[in-house]
mmCIF file of C-alpha atoms in Angstrom:
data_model
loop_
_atom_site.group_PDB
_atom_site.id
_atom_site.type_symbol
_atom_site.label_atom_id
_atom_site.label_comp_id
_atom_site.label_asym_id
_atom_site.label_seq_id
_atom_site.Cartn_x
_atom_site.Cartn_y
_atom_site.Cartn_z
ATOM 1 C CA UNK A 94 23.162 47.728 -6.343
ATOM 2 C CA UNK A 95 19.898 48.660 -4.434
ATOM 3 C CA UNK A 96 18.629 46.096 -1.832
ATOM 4 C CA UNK A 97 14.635 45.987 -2.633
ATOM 5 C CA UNK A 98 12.823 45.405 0.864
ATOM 6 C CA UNK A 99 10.898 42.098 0.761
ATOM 7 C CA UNK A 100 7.741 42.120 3.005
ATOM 8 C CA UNK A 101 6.930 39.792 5.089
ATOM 9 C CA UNK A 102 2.859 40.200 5.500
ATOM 10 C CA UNK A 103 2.357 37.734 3.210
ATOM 11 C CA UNK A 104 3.314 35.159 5.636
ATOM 12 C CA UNK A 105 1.290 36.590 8.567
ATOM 13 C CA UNK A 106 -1.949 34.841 8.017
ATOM 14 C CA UNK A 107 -4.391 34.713 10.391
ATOM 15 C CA UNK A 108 -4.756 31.296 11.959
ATOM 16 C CA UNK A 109 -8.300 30.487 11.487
ATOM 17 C CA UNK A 110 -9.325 26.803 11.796
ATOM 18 C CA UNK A 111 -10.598 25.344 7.998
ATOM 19 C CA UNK A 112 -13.890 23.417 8.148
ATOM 20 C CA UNK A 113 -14.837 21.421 5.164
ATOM 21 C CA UNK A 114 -17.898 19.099 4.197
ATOM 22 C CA UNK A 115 -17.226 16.478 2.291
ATOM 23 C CA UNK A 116 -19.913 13.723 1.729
ATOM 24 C CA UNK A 117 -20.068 10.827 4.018
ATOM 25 C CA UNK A 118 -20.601 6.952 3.766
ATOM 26 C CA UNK A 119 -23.300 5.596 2.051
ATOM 27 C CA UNK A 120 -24.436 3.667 4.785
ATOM 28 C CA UNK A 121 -25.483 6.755 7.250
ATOM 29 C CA UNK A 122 -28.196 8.545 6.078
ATOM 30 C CA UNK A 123 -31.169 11.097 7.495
ATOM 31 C CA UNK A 124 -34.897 10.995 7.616
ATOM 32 C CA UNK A 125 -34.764 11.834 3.957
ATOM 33 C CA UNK A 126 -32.794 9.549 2.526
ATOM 34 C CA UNK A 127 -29.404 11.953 1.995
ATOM 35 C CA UNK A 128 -26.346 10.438 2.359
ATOM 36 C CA UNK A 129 -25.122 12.443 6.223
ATOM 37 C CA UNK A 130 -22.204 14.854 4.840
ATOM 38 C CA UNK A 131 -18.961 14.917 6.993
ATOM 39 C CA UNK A 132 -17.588 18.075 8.270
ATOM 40 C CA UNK A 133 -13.583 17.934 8.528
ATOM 41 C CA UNK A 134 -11.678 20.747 10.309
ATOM 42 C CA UNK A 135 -8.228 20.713 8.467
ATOM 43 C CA UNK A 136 -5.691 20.067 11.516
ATOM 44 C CA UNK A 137 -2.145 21.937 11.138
ATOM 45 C CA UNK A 138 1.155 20.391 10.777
ATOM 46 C CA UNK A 139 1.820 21.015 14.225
ATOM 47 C CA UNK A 140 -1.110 19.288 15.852
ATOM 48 C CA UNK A 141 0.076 16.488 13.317
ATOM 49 C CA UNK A 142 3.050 16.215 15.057
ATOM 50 C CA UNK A 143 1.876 16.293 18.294
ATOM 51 C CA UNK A 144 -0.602 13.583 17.607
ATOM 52 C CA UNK A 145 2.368 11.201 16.300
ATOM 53 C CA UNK A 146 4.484 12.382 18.792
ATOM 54 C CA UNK A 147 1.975 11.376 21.334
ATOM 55 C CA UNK A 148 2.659 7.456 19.734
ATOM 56 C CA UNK A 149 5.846 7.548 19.790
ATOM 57 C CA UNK A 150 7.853 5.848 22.645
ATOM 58 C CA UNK A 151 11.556 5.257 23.192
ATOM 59 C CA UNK A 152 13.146 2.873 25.153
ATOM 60 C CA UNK A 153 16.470 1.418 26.118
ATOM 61 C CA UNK A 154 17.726 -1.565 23.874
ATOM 62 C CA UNK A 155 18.334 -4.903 25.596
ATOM 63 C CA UNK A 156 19.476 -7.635 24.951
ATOM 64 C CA UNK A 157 18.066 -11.050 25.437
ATOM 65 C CA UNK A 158 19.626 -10.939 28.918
ATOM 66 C CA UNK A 159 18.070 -7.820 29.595
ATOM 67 C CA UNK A 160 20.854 -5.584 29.439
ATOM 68 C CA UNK A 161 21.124 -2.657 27.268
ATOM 69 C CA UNK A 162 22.959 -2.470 24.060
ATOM 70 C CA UNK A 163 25.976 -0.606 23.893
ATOM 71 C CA UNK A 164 27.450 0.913 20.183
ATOM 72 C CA UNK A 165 30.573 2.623 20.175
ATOM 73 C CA UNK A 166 30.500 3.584 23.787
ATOM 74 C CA UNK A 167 26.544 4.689 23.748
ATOM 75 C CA UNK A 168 23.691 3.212 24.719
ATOM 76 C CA UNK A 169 21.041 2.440 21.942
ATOM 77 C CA UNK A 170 17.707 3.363 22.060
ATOM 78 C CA UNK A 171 14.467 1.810 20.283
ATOM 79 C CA UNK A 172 12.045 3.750 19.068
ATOM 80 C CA UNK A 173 8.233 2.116 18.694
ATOM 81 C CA UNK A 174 5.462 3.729 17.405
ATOM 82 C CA UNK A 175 1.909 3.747 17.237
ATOM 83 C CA UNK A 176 0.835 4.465 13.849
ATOM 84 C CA UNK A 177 -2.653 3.020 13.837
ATOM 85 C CA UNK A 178 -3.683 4.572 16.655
ATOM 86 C CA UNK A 179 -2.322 7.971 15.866
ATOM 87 C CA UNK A 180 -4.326 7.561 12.872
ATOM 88 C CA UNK A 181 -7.294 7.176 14.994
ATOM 89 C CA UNK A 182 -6.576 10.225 17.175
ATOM 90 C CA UNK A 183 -6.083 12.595 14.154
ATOM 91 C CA UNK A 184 -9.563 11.263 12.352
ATOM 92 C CA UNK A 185 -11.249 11.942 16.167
ATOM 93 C CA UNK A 186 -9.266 15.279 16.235
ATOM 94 C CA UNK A 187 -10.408 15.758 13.174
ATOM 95 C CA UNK A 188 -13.855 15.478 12.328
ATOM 96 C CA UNK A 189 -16.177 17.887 13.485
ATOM 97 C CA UNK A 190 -19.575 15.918 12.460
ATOM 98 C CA UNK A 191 -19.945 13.539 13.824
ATOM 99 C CA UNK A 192 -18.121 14.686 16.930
ATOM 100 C CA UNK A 193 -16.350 11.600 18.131
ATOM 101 C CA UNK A 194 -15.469 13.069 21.463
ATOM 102 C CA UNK A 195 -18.888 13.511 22.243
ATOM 103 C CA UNK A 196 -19.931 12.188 25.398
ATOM 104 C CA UNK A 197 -23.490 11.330 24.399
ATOM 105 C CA UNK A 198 -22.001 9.390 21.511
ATOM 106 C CA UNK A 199 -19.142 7.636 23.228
ATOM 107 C CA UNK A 200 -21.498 6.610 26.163
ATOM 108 C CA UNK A 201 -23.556 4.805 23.411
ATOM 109 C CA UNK A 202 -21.100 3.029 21.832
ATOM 110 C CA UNK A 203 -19.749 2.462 25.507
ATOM 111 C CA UNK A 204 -16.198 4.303 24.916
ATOM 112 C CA UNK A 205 -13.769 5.776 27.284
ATOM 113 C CA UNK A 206 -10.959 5.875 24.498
ATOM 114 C CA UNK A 207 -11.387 8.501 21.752
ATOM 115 C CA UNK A 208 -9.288 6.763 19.752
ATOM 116 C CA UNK A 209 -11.429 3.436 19.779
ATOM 117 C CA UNK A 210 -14.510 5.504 18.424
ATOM 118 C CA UNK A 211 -13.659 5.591 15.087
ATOM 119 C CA UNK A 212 -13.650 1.851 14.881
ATOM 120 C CA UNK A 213 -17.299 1.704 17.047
ATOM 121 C CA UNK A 214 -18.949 4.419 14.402
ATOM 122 C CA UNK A 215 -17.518 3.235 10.929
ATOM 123 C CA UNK A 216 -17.875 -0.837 12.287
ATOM 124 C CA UNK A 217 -17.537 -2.579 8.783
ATOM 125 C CA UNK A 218 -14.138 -2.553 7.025
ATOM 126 C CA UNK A 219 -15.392 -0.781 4.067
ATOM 127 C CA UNK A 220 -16.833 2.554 6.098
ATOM 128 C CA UNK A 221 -13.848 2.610 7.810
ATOM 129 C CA UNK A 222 -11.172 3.000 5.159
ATOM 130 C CA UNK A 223 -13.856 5.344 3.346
ATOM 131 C CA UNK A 224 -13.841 7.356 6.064
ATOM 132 C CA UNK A 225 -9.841 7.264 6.714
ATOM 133 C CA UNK A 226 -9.175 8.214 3.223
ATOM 134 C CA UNK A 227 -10.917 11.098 3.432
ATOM 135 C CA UNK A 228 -10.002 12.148 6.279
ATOM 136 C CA UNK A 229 -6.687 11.814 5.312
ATOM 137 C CA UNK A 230 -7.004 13.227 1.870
ATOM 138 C CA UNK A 231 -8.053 16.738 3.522
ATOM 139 C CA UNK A 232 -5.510 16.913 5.731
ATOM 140 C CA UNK A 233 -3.351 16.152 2.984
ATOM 141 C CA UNK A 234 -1.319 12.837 4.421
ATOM 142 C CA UNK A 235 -2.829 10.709 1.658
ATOM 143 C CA UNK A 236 -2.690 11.556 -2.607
ATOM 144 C CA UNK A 237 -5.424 11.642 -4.620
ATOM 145 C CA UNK A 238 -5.274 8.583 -6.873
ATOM 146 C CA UNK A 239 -8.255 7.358 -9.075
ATOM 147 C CA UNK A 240 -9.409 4.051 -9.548
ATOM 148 C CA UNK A 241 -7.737 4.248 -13.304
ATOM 149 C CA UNK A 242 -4.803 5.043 -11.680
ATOM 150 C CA UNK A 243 -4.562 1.712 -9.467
ATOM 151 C CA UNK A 244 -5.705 0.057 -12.653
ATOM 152 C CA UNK A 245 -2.757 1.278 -14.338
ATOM 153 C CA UNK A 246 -0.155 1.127 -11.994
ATOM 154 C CA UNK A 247 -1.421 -2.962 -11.642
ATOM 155 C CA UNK A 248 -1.344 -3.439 -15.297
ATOM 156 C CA UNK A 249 2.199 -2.290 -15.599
#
């Protein structure tokens, strides 16, 4: 039986960063009364990672005594993590407009943590889980689910 070559090109993409605009909150809008569209650069699984992983801390288990656990002849380890804040850091990452990191803008909202900014910008509750969900729907950590949907899945 003949072996038929398989190519590989297919899978060597060039890694070009995706930009998308999406439109924005309600409550920002310009000189001409347009709702200000958000521009979202599409962050790969790696920088995902290293976001989370950047939350993420292990530590010895103790005990109330303060000595560390022991199970079957190994120490344990806890593992805590951060997942609001990596949140933060990967809408900051990001979005492109409005840059979060930028200086001008973080000295406004007086800043020095990039992953508070998201909370100073999009203050109320409502902006800020608009926002999220986007955000979140582009990178493709959150599913698309309608309003009829939730309506649905309630009713049953």
């Amino acid at each position: 039986m003949a072996e038929i070559k398989k190519s590989l090109k297919y899978f060597m993409r060039a890694q070009q960063p995706e930009v998308i605009t999406v439109p924005g909150v309600d409550t920002f809008r310009d000189e001409e009364g347009n709702i200000v569209p958000l521009q979202i650069r599409v962050l790969t699984q790696e920088e995902i990672n290293k976001i989370n992983n950047n939350y993420r801390h292990r530590s010895i288990a103790t005990d109330k005594k303060g000595n560390p656990l022991i199970a079957n002849g190994e120490v344990v380890w806890k593992t805590e993590f951060d997942g609001a804040r990596a949140s933060r850091h990967m809408m900051v990452e990001a979005l492109q407009y409005p840059d979060l990191k930028d200086k001008e803008l973080m000295d406004y909202y007086k800043c020095v943590d990039v992953t508070e900014m998201p909370l100073k910008v999009f203050s109320t509750p409502s902006e800020y889980s608009q926002v999220s969900q986007i955000i979140m729907k582009a990178l493709g950590l959150a599913s698309e689910v309608s309003d009829e949907d939730d309506l649905e899945a309630a009713k049953n």
